[in-house]
Amino acid sequence: MKLWILAGLLSLLLAVFALYAPLTHRDYHIKLQANLCPKLKQPITIALLSDLHSGRFYQDSIIQALQEREVDLIALSGDMIDDEEDMQGAWEFFAKLDSSLETKLSKPLASIPKFYVSGNHEFWSGEIAAIKQKLASYNISVLDFSHPCTRLRIKGLDMAIFGVDDPYYSTYSKPNSHIDKAVWDKAKWQGGFWEQEWQELVASTIAANQCPSLESTFTKVDSSKRACQHDPTPTAQNAMPNPTPSINAQKVDSRETDSRADFSLLLSHRPEFTKLFSSLPINLILSGHTHGGQVRIPYLLNGLYAPNQGLFPKYAGGLYELDSSKRQYLVISRGLSLNYRLPRVFNPPEIVFITLECG
């Protein structure tokens, strides 16, 4: 009888430990090629935030973590807003990110450049145009097929920052009109037309794009020159204000934008398109979407299931080297959301910090 009681207590403790989900900090370090070291004055820190899903659980902890680090750039890789939850939670968070409050530990968060790309849930909401416009009001640079790139110099390193809409973009056949989510699910797009169309659009957009400086990114763009003619948000980008750059970030002179940047990164909500990513002239890809595979077993299983990858996903969360010859890396955030209807097992929400430093 005592053994059964002991076994029950141990099982309960294991369950509590498995479901315990405090916000964790994940650090990855990426070594740059030696030829870039003379340009890089100090290590660059990128904060990757993904899949908040309008949640309020960890907002103060996330803000505190950002304030405690010397962050140079904040990347928001989609699904920060949920189509079935109260969006007010997300707007409260973005307002905190736009804070001009200076602490003893850090500069104001408002002075840090922030870049966002859409996730599937923002498209499923049917309000993607309004969402992008409101994000811009919080001094967040929205990157998509209309404005896929911005050029910055951070701590001496010339960086090209690319971003693309979620593949759900392909279901928007004309401005502000989209195919219903149920129709999308029934179409089983993976491996079919939508996936192929999106990949071709990503490849052509990045290959052909002349990356402008931060200042020119927010000037009015003639719709006839857009990367995609059926952009569902034709007015969202034109209304964007010019965010206040970080004290460590500078605009790149327009005369320099014809040359290739020292370092390029891509924000893409979904990480599974690794074959496509490997073909692109990109050094670092930042993604989310997987929620860490939902269920993890430390040292044995990195993820049980991820959307669009299925069971035992290869890319569930972490740092992956896609091409060692050109030092190309993929970093996947396990996300910031906590949903009691779909518990995370040994898989706490995380804020990811990526440090670029000399090798």
CSV table of C-alpha atoms in Angstrom, one decimal:
chain,number,residue,atom,x,y,z
A,1,MET,CA,0.0,0.0,0.0
A,2,LYS,CA,2.8,2.4,0.9
A,3,LEU,CA,4.5,1.7,-2.5
A,4,TRP,CA,1.3,2.6,-4.3
A,5,ILE,CA,1.1,5.9,-2.3
A,6,LEU,CA,4.7,6.6,-3.0
A,7,ALA,CA,4.2,5.9,-6.7
A,8,GLY,CA,1.2,8.2,-6.8
A,9,LEU,CA,3.1,11.0,-5.2
A,10,LEU,CA,6.0,10.6,-7.5
A,11,SER,CA,3.7,10.6,-10.5
A,12,LEU,CA,2.0,13.7,-9.2
A,13,LEU,CA,5.3,15.4,-8.7
A,14,LEU,CA,6.4,14.4,-12.2
A,15,ALA,CA,3.2,15.8,-13.7
A,16,VAL,CA,3.6,19.1,-11.9
A,17,PHE,CA,7.3,19.3,-13.0
A,18,ALA,CA,6.3,18.5,-16.6
A,19,LEU,CA,3.6,21.1,-16.7
A,20,TYR,CA,5.5,23.8,-14.8
A,21,ALA,CA,5.9,26.6,-17.3
A,22,PRO,CA,7.9,29.6,-16.1
A,23,LEU,CA,9.2,31.9,-18.7
A,24,THR,CA,12.8,30.8,-19.6
A,25,HIS,CA,15.6,32.7,-21.3
A,26,ARG,CA,17.4,30.9,-24.1
A,27,ASP,CA,20.8,32.1,-25.3
A,28,TYR,CA,22.4,31.2,-28.6
A,29,HIS,CA,25.8,32.4,-29.8
A,30,ILE,CA,26.7,32.7,-33.5
A,31,LYS,CA,30.3,33.2,-34.6
A,32,LEU,CA,30.7,35.6,-37.6
A,33,GLN,CA,33.3,35.1,-40.3
A,34,ALA,CA,36.7,36.5,-39.5
A,35,ASN,CA,36.5,39.2,-42.3
A,36,LEU,CA,33.6,40.8,-40.4
A,37,CYS,CA,35.4,41.1,-37.1
A,38,PRO,CA,37.2,44.4,-37.9
A,39,LYS,CA,33.8,46.0,-38.6
A,40,LEU,CA,32.0,44.6,-35.6
A,41,LYS,CA,32.8,46.9,-32.7
A,42,GLN,CA,30.9,44.9,-30.0
A,43,PRO,CA,28.7,41.7,-30.0
A,44,ILE,CA,25.2,42.3,-31.3
A,45,THR,CA,22.2,40.9,-29.3
A,46,ILE,CA,19.0,40.1,-31.0
A,47,ALA,CA,15.8,39.3,-29.0
A,48,LEU,CA,13.5,36.9,-30.7
A,49,LEU,CA,9.8,37.0,-29.6
A,50,SER,CA,7.2,34.7,-31.2
A,51,ASP,CA,3.8,33.3,-30.7
A,52,LEU,CA,2.5,35.4,-27.9
A,53,HIS,CA,-1.1,34.7,-29.1
A,54,SER,CA,-2.3,37.9,-27.4
A,55,GLY,CA,-1.4,36.4,-24.0
A,56,ARG,CA,-0.9,38.4,-20.9
A,57,PHE,CA,0.8,35.7,-18.7
A,58,TYR,CA,4.4,36.7,-19.2
A,59,GLN,CA,4.3,40.2,-20.4
A,60,ASP,CA,6.0,41.9,-17.4
A,61,SER,CA,8.6,39.2,-17.3
A,62,ILE,CA,9.4,39.6,-21.0
A,63,ILE,CA,9.7,43.4,-20.6
A,64,GLN,CA,12.0,42.9,-17.6
A,65,ALA,CA,14.2,40.4,-19.5
A,66,LEU,CA,14.6,42.9,-22.4
A,67,GLN,CA,15.4,45.7,-20.0
A,68,GLU,CA,18.1,43.6,-18.3
A,69,ARG,CA,19.9,42.9,-21.5
A,70,GLU,CA,21.8,45.1,-23.9
A,71,VAL,CA,19.4,44.4,-26.8
A,72,ASP,CA,20.2,45.9,-30.2
A,73,LEU,CA,17.3,44.6,-32.2
A,74,ILE,CA,13.9,42.9,-31.4
A,75,ALA,CA,12.5,40.4,-33.9
A,76,LEU,CA,8.8,39.5,-33.8
A,77,SER,CA,8.3,36.4,-35.9
A,78,GLY,CA,4.5,36.1,-36.1
A,79,ASP,CA,1.4,34.9,-34.2
A,80,MET,CA,1.9,37.7,-31.7
A,81,ILE,CA,-1.8,38.2,-32.1
A,82,ASP,CA,-4.4,35.5,-32.0
A,83,ASP,CA,-7.6,35.2,-34.1
A,84,GLU,CA,-9.6,33.6,-31.3
A,85,GLU,CA,-8.4,35.6,-28.3
A,86,ASP,CA,-8.9,39.1,-27.1
A,87,MET,CA,-6.4,41.2,-29.1
A,88,GLN,CA,-6.3,43.8,-26.4
A,89,GLY,CA,-3.7,41.6,-24.6
A,90,ALA,CA,-1.4,42.0,-27.6
A,91,TRP,CA,-1.9,45.8,-27.9
A,92,GLU,CA,-1.0,46.1,-24.2
A,93,PHE,CA,2.2,44.3,-24.9
A,94,PHE,CA,3.2,46.4,-27.9
A,95,ALA,CA,2.5,49.5,-25.9
A,96,LYS,CA,5.0,48.3,-23.3
A,97,LEU,CA,7.5,47.6,-26.0
A,98,ASP,CA,7.1,51.2,-27.1
A,99,SER,CA,7.9,52.5,-23.7
A,100,SER,CA,10.2,55.5,-23.5
A,101,LEU,CA,11.0,54.8,-19.8
A,102,GLU,CA,14.7,54.6,-19.2
A,103,THR,CA,15.9,52.3,-16.3
A,104,LYS,CA,19.2,52.1,-14.5
A,105,LEU,CA,19.9,48.9,-16.4
A,106,SER,CA,19.1,49.9,-20.0
A,107,LYS,CA,18.0,52.4,-22.5
A,108,PRO,CA,14.3,52.8,-23.3
A,109,LEU,CA,12.7,49.9,-25.2
A,110,ALA,CA,11.2,52.5,-27.6
A,111,SER,CA,14.7,53.2,-28.9
A,112,ILE,CA,15.4,49.6,-30.0
A,113,PRO,CA,14.6,48.8,-33.6
A,114,LYS,CA,11.7,46.3,-33.8
A,115,PHE,CA,10.7,44.2,-36.8
A,116,TYR,CA,7.6,42.1,-37.3
A,117,VAL,CA,6.3,39.5,-39.8
A,118,SER,CA,2.9,38.0,-39.9
A,119,GLY,CA,1.9,34.6,-38.7
A,120,ASN,CA,-1.1,32.4,-39.8
A,121,HIS,CA,-3.3,33.5,-36.9
A,122,GLU,CA,-3.0,37.2,-37.9
A,123,PHE,CA,-4.3,36.2,-41.3
A,124,TRP,CA,-7.0,34.0,-39.9
A,125,SER,CA,-8.4,37.0,-38.0
A,126,GLY,CA,-9.4,38.6,-41.3
A,127,GLU,CA,-8.0,41.9,-40.0
A,128,ILE,CA,-4.4,41.7,-41.3
A,129,ALA,CA,-4.4,45.2,-42.8
A,130,ALA,CA,-5.7,46.8,-39.7
A,131,ILE,CA,-3.2,44.8,-37.6
A,132,LYS,CA,-0.3,45.9,-39.6
A,133,GLN,CA,-1.3,49.6,-39.4
A,134,LYS,CA,-1.8,49.4,-35.7
A,135,LEU,CA,1.6,47.7,-35.2
A,136,ALA,CA,3.2,50.6,-37.1
A,137,SER,CA,1.6,53.0,-34.6
A,138,TYR,CA,3.7,51.4,-31.9
A,139,ASN,CA,6.9,52.1,-33.9
A,140,ILE,CA,7.3,48.5,-35.1
A,141,SER,CA,8.6,48.0,-38.6
A,142,VAL,CA,6.3,45.7,-40.5
A,143,LEU,CA,8.2,43.6,-43.1
A,144,ASP,CA,6.1,41.8,-45.8
A,145,PHE,CA,6.0,41.3,-49.6
A,146,SER,CA,5.3,45.1,-50.1
A,147,HIS,CA,8.3,46.1,-48.0
A,148,PRO,CA,10.5,43.0,-47.5
A,149,CYS,CA,13.7,44.6,-46.4
A,150,THR,CA,15.4,47.3,-44.3
A,151,ARG,CA,19.1,48.1,-44.0
A,152,LEU,CA,20.7,49.1,-40.7
A,153,ARG,CA,24.2,49.5,-39.4
A,154,ILE,CA,24.5,48.2,-35.8
A,155,LYS,CA,27.7,48.5,-33.9
A,156,GLY,CA,29.6,48.9,-37.2
A,157,LEU,CA,28.0,45.9,-39.0
A,158,ASP,CA,25.9,46.7,-42.0
A,159,MET,CA,22.8,44.4,-41.7
A,160,ALA,CA,20.0,43.7,-44.2
A,161,ILE,CA,16.8,42.6,-42.4
A,162,PHE,CA,14.3,40.7,-44.6
A,163,GLY,CA,10.8,39.7,-43.7
A,164,VAL,CA,8.0,37.8,-45.5
A,165,ASP,CA,4.3,37.2,-44.9
A,166,ASP,CA,3.1,33.8,-43.7
A,167,PRO,CA,2.2,31.4,-46.5
A,168,TYR,CA,-1.5,32.0,-45.7
A,169,TYR,CA,-0.9,35.2,-47.6
A,170,SER,CA,-1.4,33.2,-50.7
A,171,THR,CA,-5.1,32.8,-50.0
A,172,TYR,CA,-5.7,36.5,-50.3
A,173,SER,CA,-6.8,36.8,-53.9
A,174,LYS,CA,-7.4,40.5,-53.9
A,175,PRO,CA,-7.0,43.4,-51.4
A,176,ASN,CA,-8.6,42.8,-48.0
A,177,SER,CA,-10.4,39.6,-49.3
A,178,HIS,CA,-9.3,36.2,-48.2
A,179,ILE,CA,-10.3,32.6,-48.4
A,180,ASP,CA,-11.9,31.2,-45.3
A,181,LYS,CA,-9.8,29.2,-42.9
A,182,ALA,CA,-11.9,26.1,-43.3
A,183,VAL,CA,-11.4,26.3,-47.0
A,184,TRP,CA,-7.7,26.6,-46.5
A,185,ASP,CA,-7.6,23.6,-44.2
A,186,LYS,CA,-9.6,21.5,-46.6
A,187,ALA,CA,-7.3,22.4,-49.5
A,188,LYS,CA,-4.3,20.6,-47.8
A,189,TRP,CA,-2.0,23.1,-49.2
A,190,GLN,CA,1.3,21.6,-48.0
A,191,GLY,CA,3.1,20.2,-51.1
A,192,GLY,CA,0.6,21.9,-53.4
A,193,PHE,CA,-0.1,25.1,-55.1
A,194,TRP,CA,-0.1,27.5,-52.2
A,195,GLU,CA,3.2,26.3,-50.8
A,196,GLN,CA,4.9,26.4,-54.2
A,197,GLU,CA,3.6,29.9,-55.0
A,198,TRP,CA,4.8,31.3,-51.7
A,199,GLN,CA,8.2,29.8,-52.0
A,200,GLU,CA,8.7,31.2,-55.5
A,201,LEU,CA,7.5,34.6,-54.3
A,202,VAL,CA,10.0,34.5,-51.4
A,203,ALA,CA,12.9,33.5,-53.6
A,204,SER,CA,12.1,36.2,-56.2
A,205,THR,CA,11.5,38.9,-53.7
A,206,ILE,CA,14.7,38.4,-51.8
A,207,ALA,CA,16.8,37.8,-55.0
A,208,ALA,CA,15.6,40.9,-56.8
A,209,ASN,CA,15.1,43.3,-53.9
A,210,GLN,CA,17.4,46.3,-53.4
A,211,CYS,CA,17.3,46.7,-49.7
A,212,PRO,CA,16.6,50.4,-48.7
A,213,SER,CA,17.7,52.2,-45.6
A,214,LEU,CA,15.4,52.5,-42.6
A,215,GLU,CA,14.4,56.0,-43.6
A,216,SER,CA,13.4,55.1,-47.2
A,217,THR,CA,11.4,52.0,-46.0
A,218,PHE,CA,8.7,54.3,-44.7
A,219,THR,CA,8.3,56.6,-47.6
A,220,LYS,CA,5.3,56.2,-49.8
A,221,VAL,CA,5.6,53.4,-52.4
A,222,ASP,CA,4.0,53.4,-55.8
A,223,SER,CA,1.7,50.4,-55.9
A,224,SER,CA,2.9,49.6,-59.4
A,225,LYS,CA,6.4,48.8,-58.0
A,226,ARG,CA,5.2,46.4,-55.3
A,227,ALA,CA,6.8,43.0,-55.0
A,228,CYS,CA,3.4,41.4,-55.2
A,229,GLN,CA,0.5,42.9,-57.1
A,230,HIS,CA,-2.2,41.3,-55.0
A,231,ASP,CA,-0.9,42.6,-51.6
A,232,PRO,CA,-3.8,42.4,-49.1
A,233,THR,CA,-2.5,45.4,-47.2
A,234,PRO,CA,-2.0,48.1,-49.9
A,235,THR,CA,-2.3,51.0,-47.5
A,236,ALA,CA,-0.9,49.6,-44.2
A,237,GLN,CA,2.7,50.2,-45.0
A,238,ASN,CA,2.3,53.7,-46.5
A,239,ALA,CA,1.0,55.0,-43.1
A,240,MET,CA,4.0,53.8,-41.1
A,241,PRO,CA,5.9,56.3,-39.0
A,242,ASN,CA,9.7,56.2,-38.9
A,243,PRO,CA,10.7,54.3,-35.8
A,244,THR,CA,13.4,55.9,-33.6
A,245,PRO,CA,16.6,53.9,-34.2
A,246,SER,CA,18.6,52.5,-31.3
A,247,ILE,CA,21.6,54.6,-30.1
A,248,ASN,CA,23.6,51.6,-31.5
A,249,ALA,CA,21.8,51.5,-34.8
A,250,GLN,CA,22.4,53.9,-37.7
A,251,LYS,CA,20.7,54.4,-41.1
A,252,VAL,CA,22.8,53.2,-44.0
A,253,ASP,CA,23.6,55.9,-46.6
A,254,SER,CA,21.4,55.4,-49.7
A,255,ARG,CA,24.6,55.4,-51.8
A,256,GLU,CA,25.7,52.2,-50.0
A,257,THR,CA,22.5,50.2,-50.6
A,258,ASP,CA,23.6,48.9,-54.0
A,259,SER,CA,26.3,46.8,-52.4
A,260,ARG,CA,25.6,43.6,-50.5
A,261,ALA,CA,25.2,44.0,-46.7
A,262,ASP,CA,27.8,42.4,-44.4
A,263,PHE,CA,25.1,40.3,-42.7
A,264,SER,CA,21.6,39.4,-43.6
A,265,LEU,CA,18.7,37.9,-41.6
A,266,LEU,CA,15.3,36.8,-42.5
A,267,LEU,CA,12.1,36.7,-40.4
A,268,SER,CA,9.8,33.9,-41.5
A,269,HIS,CA,7.0,32.7,-39.2
A,270,ARG,CA,7.2,29.1,-40.4
A,271,PRO,CA,10.6,27.4,-40.2
A,272,GLU,CA,10.1,24.2,-42.2
A,273,PHE,CA,11.1,25.6,-45.6
A,274,THR,CA,14.8,24.8,-45.0
A,275,LYS,CA,15.5,23.8,-48.6
A,276,LEU,CA,14.3,27.2,-49.7
A,277,PHE,CA,16.2,29.0,-47.0
A,278,SER,CA,19.4,27.2,-47.9
A,279,SER,CA,19.1,28.6,-51.5
A,280,LEU,CA,18.8,32.2,-50.3
A,281,PRO,CA,21.7,34.7,-49.7
A,282,ILE,CA,20.7,34.9,-46.0
A,283,ASN,CA,22.9,34.3,-43.0
A,284,LEU,CA,20.3,33.9,-40.2
A,285,ILE,CA,16.6,32.9,-40.3
A,286,LEU,CA,14.4,33.6,-37.3
A,287,SER,CA,11.1,31.7,-36.9
A,288,GLY,CA,8.5,30.5,-34.5
A,289,HIS,CA,5.2,28.6,-35.2
A,290,THR,CA,6.2,25.2,-33.7
A,291,HIS,CA,5.5,25.9,-30.1
A,292,GLY,CA,8.5,23.7,-29.3
A,293,GLY,CA,6.7,20.6,-30.6
A,294,GLN,CA,4.3,21.0,-27.7
A,295,VAL,CA,5.6,18.0,-25.8
A,296,ARG,CA,9.4,17.5,-25.1
A,297,ILE,CA,11.4,15.0,-23.2
A,298,PRO,CA,14.7,16.5,-22.2
A,299,TYR,CA,17.7,14.9,-24.0
A,300,LEU,CA,15.4,12.4,-25.8
A,301,LEU,CA,12.7,14.2,-27.7
A,302,ASN,CA,12.9,17.8,-28.9
A,303,GLY,CA,9.3,17.9,-29.9
A,304,LEU,CA,6.3,15.6,-30.4
A,305,TYR,CA,4.2,17.5,-32.9
A,306,ALA,CA,4.5,20.8,-34.9
A,307,PRO,CA,2.1,22.4,-37.3
A,308,ASN,CA,2.9,21.7,-41.0
A,309,GLN,CA,5.6,19.2,-39.9
A,310,GLY,CA,3.5,16.6,-38.1
A,311,LEU,CA,4.8,14.1,-35.6
A,312,PHE,CA,8.5,14.2,-34.4
A,313,PRO,CA,9.3,17.4,-36.3
A,314,LYS,CA,12.9,17.9,-37.3
A,315,TYR,CA,12.7,21.7,-36.7
A,316,ALA,CA,10.8,22.1,-33.4
A,317,GLY,CA,12.9,24.7,-31.6
A,318,GLY,CA,16.5,25.7,-31.1
A,319,LEU,CA,19.6,26.6,-33.1
A,320,TYR,CA,20.2,24.7,-36.4
A,321,GLU,CA,23.1,25.1,-38.8
A,322,LEU,CA,21.6,24.8,-42.3
A,323,ASP,CA,24.7,25.3,-44.4
A,324,SER,CA,28.2,25.2,-42.7
A,325,SER,CA,30.0,26.4,-45.8
A,326,LYS,CA,28.3,29.8,-45.7
A,327,ARG,CA,27.6,29.8,-41.9
A,328,GLN,CA,23.8,29.9,-42.4
A,329,TYR,CA,21.7,29.3,-39.3
A,330,LEU,CA,18.1,28.9,-38.4
A,331,VAL,CA,16.8,29.8,-34.9
A,332,ILE,CA,13.3,28.7,-33.9
A,333,SER,CA,11.6,30.1,-30.8
A,334,ARG,CA,9.4,27.8,-28.9
A,335,GLY,CA,7.0,30.6,-28.3
A,336,LEU,CA,5.6,32.8,-25.5
A,337,SER,CA,2.0,31.5,-25.2
A,338,LEU,CA,0.5,29.4,-22.4
A,339,ASN,CA,-2.8,27.7,-23.3
A,340,TYR,CA,-4.3,25.5,-20.6
A,341,ARG,CA,-6.4,23.7,-23.2
A,342,LEU,CA,-3.3,22.5,-24.9
A,343,PRO,CA,-0.6,22.2,-22.2
A,344,ARG,CA,3.1,22.4,-22.8
A,345,VAL,CA,5.0,19.4,-21.4
A,346,PHE,CA,8.6,20.0,-20.4
A,347,ASN,CA,8.4,22.8,-22.8
A,348,PRO,CA,8.1,26.2,-21.0
A,349,PRO,CA,7.6,29.4,-23.0
A,350,GLU,CA,10.8,31.2,-23.9
A,351,ILE,CA,12.4,34.5,-24.9
A,352,VAL,CA,15.4,33.9,-27.2
A,353,PHE,CA,18.5,36.0,-27.2
A,354,ILE,CA,20.9,35.5,-30.2
A,355,THR,CA,24.4,37.0,-29.9
A,356,LEU,CA,26.4,37.7,-33.0
A,357,GLU,CA,30.1,37.8,-32.1
A,358,CYS,CA,33.5,37.4,-33.7
A,359,GLY,CA,34.6,33.8,-34.2
